PDB file of C-alpha atoms in Angstrom:
ATOM      1  CA  MET A   1     -10.947  46.911  58.784  1.00  0.00           C
ATOM      2  CA  GLY A   2     -13.969  46.286  61.108  1.00  0.00           C
ATOM      3  CA  ARG A   3     -17.200  44.255  60.768  1.00  0.00           C
ATOM      4  CA  PRO A   4     -20.305  45.607  59.277  1.00  0.00           C
ATOM      5  CA  GLN A   5     -22.625  46.694  61.765  1.00  0.00           C
ATOM      6  CA  THR A   6     -25.975  45.284  61.223  1.00  0.00           C
ATOM      7  CA  GLY A   7     -26.751  44.603  64.791  1.00  0.00           C
ATOM      8  CA  ASN A   8     -26.375  41.174  64.874  1.00  0.00           C
ATOM      9  CA  GLU A   9     -22.924  39.561  65.726  1.00  0.00           C
ATOM     10  CA  VAL A  10     -23.042  36.695  64.265  1.00  0.00           C
ATOM     11  CA  VAL A  11     -24.065  37.866  60.729  1.00  0.00           C
ATOM     12  CA  ASP A  12     -21.587  41.108  61.070  1.00  0.00           C
ATOM     13  CA  ALA A  13     -18.461  38.287  61.624  1.00  0.00           C
ATOM     14  CA  VAL A  14     -20.081  36.092  58.613  1.00  0.00           C
ATOM     15  CA  LEU A  15     -20.135  39.398  56.407  1.00  0.00           C
ATOM     16  CA  GLY A  16     -16.554  40.663  57.358  1.00  0.00           C
ATOM     17  CA  ALA A  17     -15.056  37.043  56.880  1.00  0.00           C
ATOM     18  CA  ALA A  18     -16.424  37.060  53.555  1.00  0.00           C
ATOM     19  CA  HIS A  19     -15.577  40.549  52.637  1.00  0.00           C
ATOM     20  CA  ARG A  20     -11.918  39.987  53.919  1.00  0.00           C
ATOM     21  CA  VAL A  21     -11.520  36.717  51.843  1.00  0.00           C
ATOM     22  CA  ARG A  22     -13.369  38.124  48.901  1.00  0.00           C
ATOM     23  CA  ARG A  23     -11.010  41.494  48.933  1.00  0.00           C
ATOM     24  CA  SER A  24      -7.834  39.177  49.334  1.00  0.00           C
ATOM     25  CA  MET A  25      -8.931  36.920  46.423  1.00  0.00           C
ATOM     26  CA  ASP A  26      -9.410  39.976  44.232  1.00  0.00           C
ATOM     27  CA  THR A  27      -6.161  41.603  45.276  1.00  0.00           C
ATOM     28  CA  GLY A  28      -4.277  38.423  44.499  1.00  0.00           C
ATOM     29  CA  LEU A  29      -6.186  37.843  40.936  1.00  0.00           C
ATOM     30  CA  ARG A  30      -5.444  41.748  40.121  1.00  0.00           C
ATOM     31  CA  ALA A  31      -1.990  40.850  38.915  1.00  0.00           C
ATOM     32  CA  SER A  32      -3.467  38.456  36.483  1.00  0.00           C
ATOM     33  CA  GLY A  33      -6.009  40.979  35.573  1.00  0.00           C
ATOM     34  CA  LEU A  34      -8.905  39.150  36.811  1.00  0.00           C
ATOM     35  CA  SER A  35     -11.370  39.435  39.646  1.00  0.00           C
ATOM     36  CA  LEU A  36     -12.701  36.857  41.975  1.00  0.00           C
ATOM     37  CA  PRO A  37     -16.072  36.877  39.990  1.00  0.00           C
ATOM     38  CA  THR A  38     -14.192  36.718  36.478  1.00  0.00           C
ATOM     39  CA  TYR A  39     -12.026  34.069  37.982  1.00  0.00           C
ATOM     40  CA  LYS A  40     -15.060  32.077  39.462  1.00  0.00           C
ATOM     41  CA  LEU A  41     -16.654  32.454  35.423  1.00  0.00           C
ATOM     42  CA  LEU A  42     -13.512  31.059  33.854  1.00  0.00           C
ATOM     43  CA  ARG A  43     -13.726  27.944  36.360  1.00  0.00           C
ATOM     44  CA  GLU A  44     -17.233  27.406  35.669  1.00  0.00           C
ATOM     45  CA  LEU A  45     -16.390  27.450  31.863  1.00  0.00           C
ATOM     46  CA  SER A  46     -13.583  25.057  32.606  1.00  0.00           C
ATOM     47  CA  ARG A  47     -16.593  22.540  33.025  1.00  0.00           C
ATOM     48  CA  GLY A  48     -18.155  22.936  29.737  1.00  0.00           C
ATOM     49  CA  GLU A  49     -19.984  25.731  27.427  1.00  0.00           C
ATOM     50  CA  ARG A  50     -22.633  27.707  29.564  1.00  0.00           C
ATOM     51  CA  SER A  51     -25.247  29.797  28.446  1.00  0.00           C
ATOM     52  CA  MET A  52     -25.126  33.620  29.480  1.00  0.00           C
ATOM     53  CA  ARG A  53     -28.299  33.091  31.851  1.00  0.00           C
ATOM     54  CA  GLU A  54     -26.550  30.100  33.503  1.00  0.00           C
ATOM     55  CA  LEU A  55     -23.367  31.730  34.114  1.00  0.00           C
ATOM     56  CA  SER A  56     -25.744  34.543  35.958  1.00  0.00           C
ATOM     57  CA  ASP A  57     -27.724  31.959  37.819  1.00  0.00           C
ATOM     58  CA  VAL A  58     -24.635  30.153  38.954  1.00  0.00           C
ATOM     59  CA  LEU A  59     -22.451  33.078  39.900  1.00  0.00           C
ATOM     60  CA  ARG A  60     -25.268  35.047  41.315  1.00  0.00           C
ATOM     61  CA  VAL A  61     -24.958  38.134  39.404  1.00  0.00           C
ATOM     62  CA  THR A  62     -27.045  40.094  37.136  1.00  0.00           C
ATOM     63  CA  PRO A  63     -27.277  39.234  33.153  1.00  0.00           C
ATOM     64  CA  ARG A  64     -25.815  42.772  32.573  1.00  0.00           C
ATOM     65  CA  THR A  65     -22.622  41.990  34.740  1.00  0.00           C
ATOM     66  CA  VAL A  66     -22.063  38.882  33.103  1.00  0.00           C
ATOM     67  CA  THR A  67     -22.150  40.486  29.702  1.00  0.00           C
ATOM     68  CA  ASP A  68     -19.512  42.841  30.830  1.00  0.00           C
ATOM     69  CA  MET A  69     -17.527  40.145  32.481  1.00  0.00           C
ATOM     70  CA  VAL A  70     -17.597  38.008  29.268  1.00  0.00           C
ATOM     71  CA  ASP A  71     -16.983  41.453  27.114  1.00  0.00           C
ATOM     72  CA  GLY A  72     -13.652  41.847  29.092  1.00  0.00           C
ATOM     73  CA  LEU A  73     -12.739  38.334  28.789  1.00  0.00           C
ATOM     74  CA  GLU A  74     -13.566  38.014  25.285  1.00  0.00           C
ATOM     75  CA  SER A  75     -11.303  41.133  24.261  1.00  0.00           C
ATOM     76  CA  ARG A  76      -8.362  39.198  25.942  1.00  0.00           C
ATOM     77  CA  GLY A  77      -9.283  35.999  24.070  1.00  0.00           C
ATOM     78  CA  GLN A  78     -10.086  33.936  27.050  1.00  0.00           C
ATOM     79  CA  VAL A  79     -13.815  33.231  26.203  1.00  0.00           C
ATOM     80  CA  GLU A  80     -15.734  33.531  22.963  1.00  0.00           C
ATOM     81  CA  ARG A  81     -19.276  33.776  22.416  1.00  0.00           C
ATOM     82  CA  ARG A  82     -21.254  30.942  20.214  1.00  0.00           C
ATOM     83  CA  PRO A  83     -24.831  30.701  18.852  1.00  0.00           C
ATOM     84  CA  HIS A  84     -26.874  28.024  20.541  1.00  0.00           C
ATOM     85  CA  PRO A  85     -27.326  24.849  18.433  1.00  0.00           C
ATOM     86  CA  THR A  86     -31.091  24.712  18.347  1.00  0.00           C
ATOM     87  CA  ASP A  87     -32.113  28.089  19.980  1.00  0.00           C
ATOM     88  CA  ARG A  88     -30.992  31.227  18.041  1.00  0.00           C
ATOM     89  CA  ARG A  89     -31.977  33.705  21.195  1.00  0.00           C
ATOM     90  CA  VAL A  90     -29.351  31.869  23.276  1.00  0.00           C
ATOM     91  CA  THR A  91     -25.943  32.697  23.237  1.00  0.00           C
ATOM     92  CA  ARG A  92     -23.187  29.958  24.802  1.00  0.00           C
ATOM     93  CA  VAL A  93     -19.923  31.273  26.098  1.00  0.00           C
ATOM     94  CA  HIS A  94     -16.986  28.831  25.736  1.00  0.00           C
ATOM     95  CA  LEU A  95     -13.569  28.667  27.109  1.00  0.00           C
ATOM     96  CA  THR A  96     -10.943  29.260  24.813  1.00  0.00           C
ATOM     97  CA  GLU A  97      -7.291  27.543  24.666  1.00  0.00           C
ATOM     98  CA  VAL A  98      -5.906  31.082  26.140  1.00  0.00           C
ATOM     99  CA  GLY A  99      -8.507  30.895  28.811  1.00  0.00           C
ATOM    100  CA  ALA A 100      -7.865  27.584  29.852  1.00  0.00           C
ATOM    101  CA  LYS A 101      -3.925  28.130  29.769  1.00  0.00           C
ATOM    102  CA  ASP A 102      -4.246  31.382  31.705  1.00  0.00           C
ATOM    103  CA  LEU A 103      -6.675  29.576  34.246  1.00  0.00           C
ATOM    104  CA  GLU A 104      -4.459  26.922  34.861  1.00  0.00           C
ATOM    105  CA  GLY A 105      -1.756  29.226  35.734  1.00  0.00           C
ATOM    106  CA  ILE A 106      -3.841  31.426  37.821  1.00  0.00           C
ATOM    107  CA  GLY A 107      -5.401  28.721  39.685  1.00  0.00           C
ATOM    108  CA  GLU A 108      -2.184  28.025  41.711  1.00  0.00           C
ATOM    109  CA  GLN A 109      -2.081  31.707  42.537  1.00  0.00           C
ATOM    110  CA  ALA A 110      -5.850  31.720  43.624  1.00  0.00           C
ATOM    111  CA  GLU A 111      -5.297  28.624  45.577  1.00  0.00           C
ATOM    112  CA  ALA A 112      -2.444  30.183  47.990  1.00  0.00           C
ATOM    113  CA  VAL A 113      -4.411  33.009  48.625  1.00  0.00           C
ATOM    114  CA  ARG A 114      -7.534  30.948  49.440  1.00  0.00           C
ATOM    115  CA  ASP A 115      -5.300  28.692  51.812  1.00  0.00           C
ATOM    116  CA  ARG A 116      -3.965  31.702  53.481  1.00  0.00           C
ATOM    117  CA  ALA A 117      -7.329  32.849  54.344  1.00  0.00           C
ATOM    118  CA  ILE A 118      -8.105  29.634  56.194  1.00  0.00           C
ATOM    119  CA  ALA A 119      -4.533  28.606  57.328  1.00  0.00           C
ATOM    120  CA  GLY A 120      -5.532  29.044  61.015  1.00  0.00           C
ATOM    121  CA  LEU A 121      -8.303  26.788  61.053  1.00  0.00           C
ATOM    122  CA  SER A 122      -7.884  23.009  61.841  1.00  0.00           C
ATOM    123  CA  ALA A 123      -9.318  20.324  59.551  1.00  0.00           C
ATOM    124  CA  ALA A 124     -12.041  20.165  62.258  1.00  0.00           C
ATOM    125  CA  GLU A 125     -12.543  23.642  62.543  1.00  0.00           C
ATOM    126  CA  LYS A 126     -13.037  23.750  58.784  1.00  0.00           C
ATOM    127  CA  ALA A 127     -15.349  21.129  58.711  1.00  0.00           C
ATOM    128  CA  THR A 128     -17.835  22.541  61.378  1.00  0.00           C
ATOM    129  CA  LEU A 129     -17.285  25.909  59.722  1.00  0.00           C
ATOM    130  CA  VAL A 130     -18.699  24.495  56.456  1.00  0.00           C
ATOM    131  CA  SER A 131     -21.483  22.624  58.055  1.00  0.00           C
ATOM    132  CA  LEU A 132     -22.285  26.021  59.856  1.00  0.00           C
ATOM    133  CA  LEU A 133     -22.312  28.122  57.260  1.00  0.00           C
ATOM    134  CA  ASP A 134     -24.416  25.295  54.931  1.00  0.00           C
ATOM    135  CA  ARG A 135     -27.007  25.495  57.807  1.00  0.00           C
ATOM    136  CA  ILE A 136     -27.180  29.208  57.684  1.00  0.00           C
ATOM    137  CA  ALA A 137     -27.706  29.074  53.845  1.00  0.00           C
ATOM    138  CA  ALA A 138     -30.271  26.444  54.063  1.00  0.00           C
ATOM    139  CA  SER A 139     -32.368  28.774  56.423  1.00  0.00           C
TER     140      SER A 139
END
């Protein structure tokens, strides 16, 4: 697959690499019934309950997308919705025991895919790349 053609070689390279890594992760996770976004959602919930809005913000997706992802994960018993203890307008999402167990098994698979994506880089190159991408993100 070629790079996107935005008219800027650097932007095209960044977008192309990100797309390839995302696609590899999605393909690797598909066998487990997850996508990269749902895997990231489960990982976020492994740190503790979150509101639907918090998940939307941290995953950088629309609230509707979070609702769809939570619906799918809830139907598989991996997450459950809970009322907020003091604000009835807010729904919290909780990682279930099933979800935590599934996440543990899927984590190794995801790590292997992730590691293959950057295997061609030395430790110094990885550090440089992170630094450069952080600078791009900050500008």
